[in-house]
Coordinates of N, CA and C in Angstrom, one line a residue:
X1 N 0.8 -1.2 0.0 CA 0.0 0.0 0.0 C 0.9 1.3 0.0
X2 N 0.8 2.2 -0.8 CA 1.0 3.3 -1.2 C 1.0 4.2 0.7
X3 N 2.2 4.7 0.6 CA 2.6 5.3 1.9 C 1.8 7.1 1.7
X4 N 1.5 7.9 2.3 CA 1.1 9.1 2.2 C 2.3 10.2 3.2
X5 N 2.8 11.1 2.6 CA 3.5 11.4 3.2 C 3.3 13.1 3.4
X6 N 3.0 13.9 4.3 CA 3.3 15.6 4.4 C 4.6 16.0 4.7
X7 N 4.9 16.6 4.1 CA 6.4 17.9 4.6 C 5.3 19.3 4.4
X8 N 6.4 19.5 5.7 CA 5.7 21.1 5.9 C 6.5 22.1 6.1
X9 N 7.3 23.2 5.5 CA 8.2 23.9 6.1 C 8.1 25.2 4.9
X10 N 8.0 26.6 5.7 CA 8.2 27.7 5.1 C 9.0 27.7 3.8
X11 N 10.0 27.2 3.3 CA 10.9 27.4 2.5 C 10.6 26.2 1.0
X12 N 9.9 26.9 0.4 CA 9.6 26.5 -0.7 C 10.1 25.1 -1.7
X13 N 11.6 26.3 -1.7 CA 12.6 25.3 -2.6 C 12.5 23.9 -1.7
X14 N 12.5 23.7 -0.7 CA 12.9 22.7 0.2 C 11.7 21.6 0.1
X15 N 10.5 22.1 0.1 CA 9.5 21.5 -0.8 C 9.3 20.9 -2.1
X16 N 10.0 21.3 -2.7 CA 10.4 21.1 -4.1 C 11.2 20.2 -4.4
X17 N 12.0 20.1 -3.7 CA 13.5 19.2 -3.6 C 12.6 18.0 -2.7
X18 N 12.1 18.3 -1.6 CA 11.8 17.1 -1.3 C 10.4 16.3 -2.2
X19 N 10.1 16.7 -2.9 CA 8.9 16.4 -4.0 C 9.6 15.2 -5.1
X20 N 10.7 16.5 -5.9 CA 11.2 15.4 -6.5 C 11.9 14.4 -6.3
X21 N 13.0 14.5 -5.2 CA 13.3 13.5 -4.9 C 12.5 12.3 -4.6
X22 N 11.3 11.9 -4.5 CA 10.7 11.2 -3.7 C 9.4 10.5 -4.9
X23 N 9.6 11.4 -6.1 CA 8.6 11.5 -7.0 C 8.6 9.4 -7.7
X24 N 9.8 9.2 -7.5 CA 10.4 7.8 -8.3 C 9.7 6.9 -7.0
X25 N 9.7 7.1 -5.9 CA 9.3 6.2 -5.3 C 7.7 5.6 -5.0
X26 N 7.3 4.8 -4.1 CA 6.0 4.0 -3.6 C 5.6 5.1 -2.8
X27 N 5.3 6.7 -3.0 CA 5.2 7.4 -2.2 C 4.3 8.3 -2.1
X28 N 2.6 8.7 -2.0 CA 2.5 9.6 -2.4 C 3.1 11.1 -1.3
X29 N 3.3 12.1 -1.7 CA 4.3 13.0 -1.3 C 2.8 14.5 -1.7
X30 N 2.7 15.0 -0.3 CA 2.1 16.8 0.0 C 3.2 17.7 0.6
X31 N 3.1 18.4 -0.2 CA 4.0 19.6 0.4 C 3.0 21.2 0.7
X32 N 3.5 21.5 1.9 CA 2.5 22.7 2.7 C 3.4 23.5 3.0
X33 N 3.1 24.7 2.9 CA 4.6 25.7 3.2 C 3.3 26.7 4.6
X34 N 1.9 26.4 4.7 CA 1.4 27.5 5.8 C 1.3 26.7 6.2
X35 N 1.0 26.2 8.3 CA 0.3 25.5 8.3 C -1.0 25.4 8.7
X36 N -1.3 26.1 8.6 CA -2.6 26.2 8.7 C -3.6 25.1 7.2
X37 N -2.7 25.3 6.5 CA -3.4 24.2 4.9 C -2.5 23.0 5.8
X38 N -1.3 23.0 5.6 CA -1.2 21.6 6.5 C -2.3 20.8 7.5
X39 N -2.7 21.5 8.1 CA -4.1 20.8 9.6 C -5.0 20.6 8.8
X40 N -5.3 21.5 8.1 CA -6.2 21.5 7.2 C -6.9 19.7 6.8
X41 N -5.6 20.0 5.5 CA -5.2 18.5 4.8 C -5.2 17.1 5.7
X42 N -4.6 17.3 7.3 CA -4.5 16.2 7.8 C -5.7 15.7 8.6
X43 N -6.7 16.8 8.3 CA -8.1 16.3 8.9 C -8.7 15.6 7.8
X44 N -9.2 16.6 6.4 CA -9.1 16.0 5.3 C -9.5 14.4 5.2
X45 N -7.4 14.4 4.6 CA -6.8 12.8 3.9 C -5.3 12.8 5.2
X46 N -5.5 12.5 6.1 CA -4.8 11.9 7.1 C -3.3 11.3 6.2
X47 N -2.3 11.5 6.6 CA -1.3 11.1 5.9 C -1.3 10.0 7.1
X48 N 0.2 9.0 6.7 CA 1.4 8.0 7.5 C 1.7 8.6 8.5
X49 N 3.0 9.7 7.5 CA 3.6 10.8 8.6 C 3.7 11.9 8.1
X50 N 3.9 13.1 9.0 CA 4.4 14.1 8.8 C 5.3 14.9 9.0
X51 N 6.3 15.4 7.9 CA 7.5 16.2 8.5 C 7.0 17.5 9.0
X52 N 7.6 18.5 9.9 CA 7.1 19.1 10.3 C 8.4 20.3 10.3
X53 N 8.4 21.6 9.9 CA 9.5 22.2 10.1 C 8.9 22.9 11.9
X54 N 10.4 23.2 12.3 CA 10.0 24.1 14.0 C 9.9 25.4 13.6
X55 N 10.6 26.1 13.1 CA 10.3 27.4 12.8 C 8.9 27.3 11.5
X56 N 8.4 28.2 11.8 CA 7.0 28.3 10.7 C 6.5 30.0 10.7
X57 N 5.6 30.6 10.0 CA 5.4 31.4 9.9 C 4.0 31.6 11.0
X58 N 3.8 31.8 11.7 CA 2.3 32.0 12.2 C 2.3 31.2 13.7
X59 N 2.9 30.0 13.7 CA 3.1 29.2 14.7 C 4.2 28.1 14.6
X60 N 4.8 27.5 15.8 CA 5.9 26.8 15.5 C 5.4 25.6 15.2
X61 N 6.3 24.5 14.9 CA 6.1 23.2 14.5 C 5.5 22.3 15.7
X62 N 5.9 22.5 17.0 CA 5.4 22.3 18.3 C 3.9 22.4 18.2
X63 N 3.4 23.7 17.8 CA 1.9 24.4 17.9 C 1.2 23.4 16.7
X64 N 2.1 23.4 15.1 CA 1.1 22.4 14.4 C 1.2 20.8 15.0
X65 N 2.1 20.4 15.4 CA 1.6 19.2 16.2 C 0.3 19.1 16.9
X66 N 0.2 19.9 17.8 CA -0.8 19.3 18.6 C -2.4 19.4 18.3
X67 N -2.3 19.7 16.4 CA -3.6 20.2 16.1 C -3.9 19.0 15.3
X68 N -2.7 17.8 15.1 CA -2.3 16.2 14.0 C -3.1 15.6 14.8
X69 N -3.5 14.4 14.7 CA -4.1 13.4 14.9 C -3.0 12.9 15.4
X70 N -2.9 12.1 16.6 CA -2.0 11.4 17.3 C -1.6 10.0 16.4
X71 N -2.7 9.8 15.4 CA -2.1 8.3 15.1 C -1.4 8.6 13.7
X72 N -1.3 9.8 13.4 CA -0.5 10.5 12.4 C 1.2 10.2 12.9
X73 N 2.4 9.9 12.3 CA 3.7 9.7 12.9 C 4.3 11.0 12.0
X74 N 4.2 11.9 13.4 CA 5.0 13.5 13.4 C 6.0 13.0 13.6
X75 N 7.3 13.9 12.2 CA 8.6 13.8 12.9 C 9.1 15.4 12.4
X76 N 10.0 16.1 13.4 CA 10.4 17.6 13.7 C 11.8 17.6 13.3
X77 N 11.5 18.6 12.0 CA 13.0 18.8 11.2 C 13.4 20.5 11.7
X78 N 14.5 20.6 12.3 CA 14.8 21.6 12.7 C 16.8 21.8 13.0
X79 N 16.9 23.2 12.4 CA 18.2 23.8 12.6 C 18.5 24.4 14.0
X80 N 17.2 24.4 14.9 CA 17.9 24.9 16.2 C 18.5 23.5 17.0
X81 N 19.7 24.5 17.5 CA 20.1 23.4 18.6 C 19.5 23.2 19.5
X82 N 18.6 24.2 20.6 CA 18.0 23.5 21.6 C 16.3 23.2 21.4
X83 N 16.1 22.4 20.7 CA 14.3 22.5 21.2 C 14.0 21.8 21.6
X84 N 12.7 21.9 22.7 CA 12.2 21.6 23.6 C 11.6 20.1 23.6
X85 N 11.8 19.0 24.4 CA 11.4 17.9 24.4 C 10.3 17.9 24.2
X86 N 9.4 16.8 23.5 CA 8.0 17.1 23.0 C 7.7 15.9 23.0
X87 N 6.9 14.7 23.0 CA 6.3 13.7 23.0 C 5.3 13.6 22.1
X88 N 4.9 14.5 21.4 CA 4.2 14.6 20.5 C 4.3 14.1 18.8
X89 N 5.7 14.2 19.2 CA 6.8 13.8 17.6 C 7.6 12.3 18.1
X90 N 7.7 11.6 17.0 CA 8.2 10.5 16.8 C 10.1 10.5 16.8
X91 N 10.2 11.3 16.0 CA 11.7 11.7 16.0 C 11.9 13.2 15.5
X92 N 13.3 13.7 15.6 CA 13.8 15.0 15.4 C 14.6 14.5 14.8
X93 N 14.5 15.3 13.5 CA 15.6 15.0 12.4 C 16.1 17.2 12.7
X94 N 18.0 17.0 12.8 CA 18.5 17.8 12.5 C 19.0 18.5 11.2
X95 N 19.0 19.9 11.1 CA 18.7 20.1 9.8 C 20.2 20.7 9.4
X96 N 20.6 21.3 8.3 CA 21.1 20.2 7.3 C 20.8 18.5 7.8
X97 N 20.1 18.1 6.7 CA 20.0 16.9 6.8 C 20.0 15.8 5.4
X98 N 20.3 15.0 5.2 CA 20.3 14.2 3.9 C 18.9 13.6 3.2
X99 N 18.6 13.5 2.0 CA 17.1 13.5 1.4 C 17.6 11.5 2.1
X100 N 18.6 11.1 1.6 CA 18.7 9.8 1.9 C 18.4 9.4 3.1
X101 N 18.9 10.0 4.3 CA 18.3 9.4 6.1 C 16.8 9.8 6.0
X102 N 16.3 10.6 5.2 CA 14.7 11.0 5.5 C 14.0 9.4 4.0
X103 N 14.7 9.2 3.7 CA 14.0 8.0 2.7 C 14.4 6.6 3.6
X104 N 15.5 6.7 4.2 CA 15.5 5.5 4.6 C 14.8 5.6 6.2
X105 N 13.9 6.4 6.8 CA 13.1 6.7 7.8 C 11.5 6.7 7.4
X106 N 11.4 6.8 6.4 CA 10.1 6.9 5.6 C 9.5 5.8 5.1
X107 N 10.8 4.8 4.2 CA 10.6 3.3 3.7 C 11.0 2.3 4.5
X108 N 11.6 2.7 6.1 CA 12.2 2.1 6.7 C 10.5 1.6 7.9
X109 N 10.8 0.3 8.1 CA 9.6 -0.2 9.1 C 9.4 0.3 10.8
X110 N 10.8 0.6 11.0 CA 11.0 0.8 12.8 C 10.1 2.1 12.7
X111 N 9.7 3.3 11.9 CA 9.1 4.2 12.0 C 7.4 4.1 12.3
X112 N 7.4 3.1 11.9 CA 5.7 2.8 12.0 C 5.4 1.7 13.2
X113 N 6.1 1.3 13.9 CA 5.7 0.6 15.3 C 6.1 1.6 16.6

């Protein structure tokens, strides 16, 4: 079955890049740059998982979490060094980060138990 995937993060190109990269795979792939259409969409058509950037325009990635469906698998991509422990997210991916560790996190099984 066809995996459903959100990225959500202010910076456009970064959306783009993670679109195509991902376009060859078993994947369908949403990209949200407000999130406000992100919560939107995940009431909607509920993805797998969602990337989530921490910095956002309007609210942080913390704030769109807690508006996801819990059985949604949040993970928090972020360039700050300290943010706040949250239980809300599955994992924190640190940013610069490789399209490769986020494909092998995505197609990888430990993510969904």
């Amino acid at each position: 079955m066809k995996k459903l995937v959100y990225f959500l993060d202010d910076e456009i190109f970064l959306g783009e890049i993670f679109q195509e990269y991902f376009e060859t795979e078993n994947i369908d792939i949403g990209v949200f740059n407000h999130p406000k259409e992100a919560i939107e969409a995940c009431i909607s058509n509920p993805p797998d998982i969602m990337l989530i950037d921490y910095r956002l325009p309007e609210m942080t990635g913390l704030e769109v979490a807690q508006f996801i469906d819990d059985k949604i698998i949040k993970i928090l991509m972020t360039g700050d060094f300290v943010v706040p422990v949250n239980d809300l997210f599955k994992l924190t991916i640190n940013k610069p980060y490789k399209l490769e560790d986020l494909k092998s996190i995505i197609l990888g099984e430990d993510i969904y138990n």
